[in-house]
Amino acid sequence: MIVSALIGLFILIASTESYEKRLACFHCSFLFFCPNLNGHAILVTTDAYSALFTLTSAWYFRKALLFKGWKYVLLFGIHLGLAQLAKQSLTHLYLIYIFLLIFYLIRGESQIIIKSAIGKSLCVALIVIFIINIGFQFQGTGTALKDYSFRVLFLKCSK
């Protein structure tokens, strides 16, 4: 329930920043009537965490594009890594953010923006890798792919 309350607080803060307070309260009302979040609020699953970190990473991505500096880039990397830890199926976020970054860079006119974006993207990638390694307690870090033994049961032939 605390995570769902954090989602509501985050929606209120993000909406207040972009719109007026009445509209922000209207956005929060959607959260209170969302059957998915209401159903998962009392369960101990990764759905509420993945919703929280998806929203926060999107917000910090927007902030990193709008404001110069490294503060929001670092926060975006941390929240993207936490989103990946919360639910491994959120790998589609990488494609979404890459597509949005390319779209943003196409609209820009300066080569300095592209050089800065490459450096910041590499920094975000390193932060995400570090956060994921922290979450898995650095088990298997640096192990070559050929050293892993993959077992896929549904591909094995049965007699």
GROMACS .gro file of C-alpha atoms in nm:
model
  159
    1MET     CA    1   0.000   0.000   0.000
    2ILE     CA    2   0.293   0.231   0.066
    3VAL     CA    3   0.417   0.188  -0.292
    4SER     CA    4   0.072   0.273  -0.429
    5ALA     CA    5   0.066   0.582  -0.208
    6LEU     CA    6   0.408   0.677  -0.346
    7ILE     CA    7   0.272   0.640  -0.699
    8GLY     CA    8  -0.012   0.875  -0.609
    9LEU     CA    9   0.226   1.125  -0.452
   10PHE     CA   10   0.452   1.110  -0.756
   11ILE     CA   11   0.158   1.166  -0.994
   12LEU     CA   12   0.048   1.462  -0.784
   13ILE     CA   13   0.397   1.617  -0.786
   14ALA     CA   14   0.458   1.556  -1.157
   15SER     CA   15   0.115   1.684  -1.257
   16THR     CA   16   0.142   1.992  -1.037
   17GLU     CA   17   0.474   2.073  -1.201
   18SER     CA   18   0.327   2.047  -1.550
   19TYR     CA   19  -0.029   2.167  -1.492
   20GLU     CA   20  -0.229   2.351  -1.232
   21LYS     CA   21  -0.329   2.197  -0.898
   22ARG     CA   22  -0.691   2.126  -0.992
   23LEU     CA   23  -0.581   1.923  -1.291
   24ALA     CA   24  -0.321   1.742  -1.080
   25CYS     CA   25  -0.593   1.633  -0.836
   26PHE     CA   26  -0.798   1.515  -1.134
   27HIS     CA   27  -0.502   1.302  -1.248
   28CYS     CA   28  -0.472   1.152  -0.900
   29SER     CA   29  -0.838   1.057  -0.908
   30PHE     CA   30  -0.760   0.823  -1.198
   31LEU     CA   31  -0.516   0.644  -0.974
   32PHE     CA   32  -0.774   0.592  -0.701
   33PHE     CA   33  -1.016   0.430  -0.944
   34CYS     CA   34  -0.758   0.218  -1.129
   35PRO     CA   35  -0.864  -0.146  -1.080
   36ASN     CA   36  -0.515  -0.278  -1.153
   37LEU     CA   37  -0.344  -0.070  -0.885
   38ASN     CA   38  -0.629  -0.117  -0.638
   39GLY     CA   39  -0.610  -0.491  -0.687
   40HIS     CA   40  -0.233  -0.506  -0.647
   41ALA     CA   41  -0.202  -0.250  -0.367
   42ILE     CA   42  -0.241  -0.508  -0.091
   43LEU     CA   43  -0.049  -0.786  -0.266
   44VAL     CA   44   0.323  -0.837  -0.237
   45THR     CA   45   0.406  -0.851  -0.608
   46THR     CA   46   0.635  -0.660  -0.839
   47ASP     CA   47   0.353  -0.488  -1.030
   48ALA     CA   48   0.324  -0.183  -0.804
   49TYR     CA   49   0.702  -0.144  -0.792
   50SER     CA   50   0.730  -0.170  -1.169
   51ALA     CA   51   0.457   0.093  -1.210
   52LEU     CA   52   0.635   0.326  -0.968
   53PHE     CA   53   0.976   0.295  -1.129
   54THR     CA   54   0.834   0.317  -1.481
   55LEU     CA   55   0.669   0.647  -1.392
   56THR     CA   56   0.972   0.785  -1.210
   57SER     CA   57   1.217   0.685  -1.482
   58ALA     CA   58   0.995   0.849  -1.746
   59TRP     CA   59   0.976   1.165  -1.539
   60TYR     CA   60   1.353   1.181  -1.484
   61PHE     CA   61   1.410   1.108  -1.855
   62ARG     CA   62   1.197   1.409  -1.941
   63LYS     CA   63   1.381   1.620  -1.685
   64ALA     CA   64   1.719   1.505  -1.821
   65LEU     CA   65   1.616   1.619  -2.170
   66LEU     CA   66   1.482   1.955  -2.054
   67PHE     CA   67   1.756   2.056  -1.811
   68LYS     CA   68   2.130   2.058  -1.867
   69GLY     CA   69   2.358   1.898  -1.616
   70TRP     CA   70   2.401   1.555  -1.468
   71LYS     CA   71   2.160   1.549  -1.173
   72TYR     CA   72   1.858   1.421  -1.364
   73VAL     CA   73   2.071   1.194  -1.584
   74LEU     CA   74   2.199   1.017  -1.274
   75LEU     CA   75   1.850   0.993  -1.124
   76PHE     CA   76   1.716   0.860  -1.455
   77GLY     CA   77   1.984   0.590  -1.461
   78ILE     CA   78   1.913   0.489  -1.102
   79HIS     CA   79   1.537   0.466  -1.158
   80LEU     CA   80   1.577   0.281  -1.487
   81GLY     CA   81   1.800   0.029  -1.310
   82LEU     CA   82   1.547  -0.006  -1.028
   83ALA     CA   83   1.270  -0.057  -1.283
   84GLN     CA   84   1.472  -0.337  -1.440
   85LEU     CA   85   1.529  -0.492  -1.098
   86ALA     CA   86   1.160  -0.469  -1.010
   87LYS     CA   87   1.048  -0.651  -1.321
   88GLN     CA   88   1.274  -0.806  -1.581
   89SER     CA   89   1.005  -0.772  -1.848
   90LEU     CA   90   1.055  -0.394  -1.847
   91THR     CA   91   1.336  -0.426  -2.101
   92HIS     CA   92   1.106  -0.254  -2.350
   93LEU     CA   93   1.176   0.069  -2.162
   94TYR     CA   94   1.522   0.076  -2.318
   95LEU     CA   95   1.374   0.073  -2.667
   96ILE     CA   96   1.121   0.341  -2.577
   97TYR     CA   97   1.384   0.572  -2.430
   98ILE     CA   98   1.624   0.516  -2.721
   99PHE     CA   99   1.346   0.597  -2.967
  100LEU     CA  100   1.251   0.910  -2.772
  101LEU     CA  101   1.615   1.021  -2.747
  102ILE     CA  102   1.664   0.977  -3.122
  103PHE     CA  103   1.346   1.174  -3.187
  104TYR     CA  104   1.470   1.449  -2.954
  105LEU     CA  105   1.812   1.457  -3.122
  106ILE     CA  106   1.660   1.477  -3.472
  107ARG     CA  107   1.474   1.789  -3.365
  108GLY     CA  108   1.797   1.947  -3.232
  109GLU     CA  109   2.032   2.142  -3.455
  110SER     CA  110   2.363   2.125  -3.273
  111GLN     CA  111   2.633   1.857  -3.280
  112ILE     CA  112   2.711   1.943  -2.918
  113ILE     CA  113   2.374   1.799  -2.819
  114ILE     CA  114   2.457   1.469  -2.991
  115LYS     CA  115   2.801   1.442  -2.826
  116SER     CA  116   2.649   1.519  -2.488
  117ALA     CA  117   2.372   1.264  -2.544
  118ILE     CA  118   2.620   0.990  -2.627
  119GLY     CA  119   2.822   1.058  -2.312
  120LYS     CA  120   2.513   1.075  -2.093
  121SER     CA  121   2.371   0.757  -2.251
  122LEU     CA  122   2.690   0.570  -2.170
  123CYS     CA  123   2.673   0.700  -1.814
  124VAL     CA  124   2.312   0.581  -1.782
  125ALA     CA  125   2.409   0.238  -1.920
  126LEU     CA  126   2.687   0.205  -1.662
  127ILE     CA  127   2.454   0.311  -1.380
  128VAL     CA  128   2.189   0.059  -1.489
  129ILE     CA  129   2.447  -0.221  -1.505
  130PHE     CA  130   2.578  -0.124  -1.161
  131ILE     CA  131   2.227  -0.111  -1.007
  132ILE     CA  132   2.139  -0.452  -1.152
  133ASN     CA  133   2.466  -0.597  -1.019
  134ILE     CA  134   2.395  -0.453  -0.675
  135GLY     CA  135   2.048  -0.612  -0.686
  136PHE     CA  136   2.196  -0.952  -0.768
  137GLN     CA  137   2.483  -0.905  -0.521
  138PHE     CA  138   2.743  -0.913  -0.802
  139GLN     CA  139   2.688  -1.287  -0.860
  140GLY     CA  140   2.824  -1.389  -1.198
  141THR     CA  141   2.957  -1.044  -1.285
  142GLY     CA  142   3.218  -1.075  -1.559
  143THR     CA  143   3.131  -1.436  -1.640
  144ALA     CA  144   3.157  -1.511  -2.011
  145LEU     CA  145   2.837  -1.612  -2.186
  146LYS     CA  146   2.989  -1.947  -2.291
  147ASP     CA  147   3.043  -2.037  -1.924
  148TYR     CA  148   2.671  -2.032  -1.845
  149SER     CA  149   2.467  -2.350  -1.879
  150PHE     CA  150   2.126  -2.277  -2.021
  151ARG     CA  151   1.847  -2.524  -1.959
  152VAL     CA  152   1.529  -2.475  -2.155
  153LEU     CA  153   1.289  -2.756  -2.064
  154PHE     CA  154   1.024  -2.698  -2.328
  155LEU     CA  155   1.285  -2.730  -2.609
  156LYS     CA  156   1.407  -3.071  -2.497
  157CYS     CA  157   1.271  -3.365  -2.687
  158SER     CA  158   1.065  -3.609  -2.484
  159LYS     CA  159   1.031  -3.978  -2.563
   0.00000   0.00000   0.00000
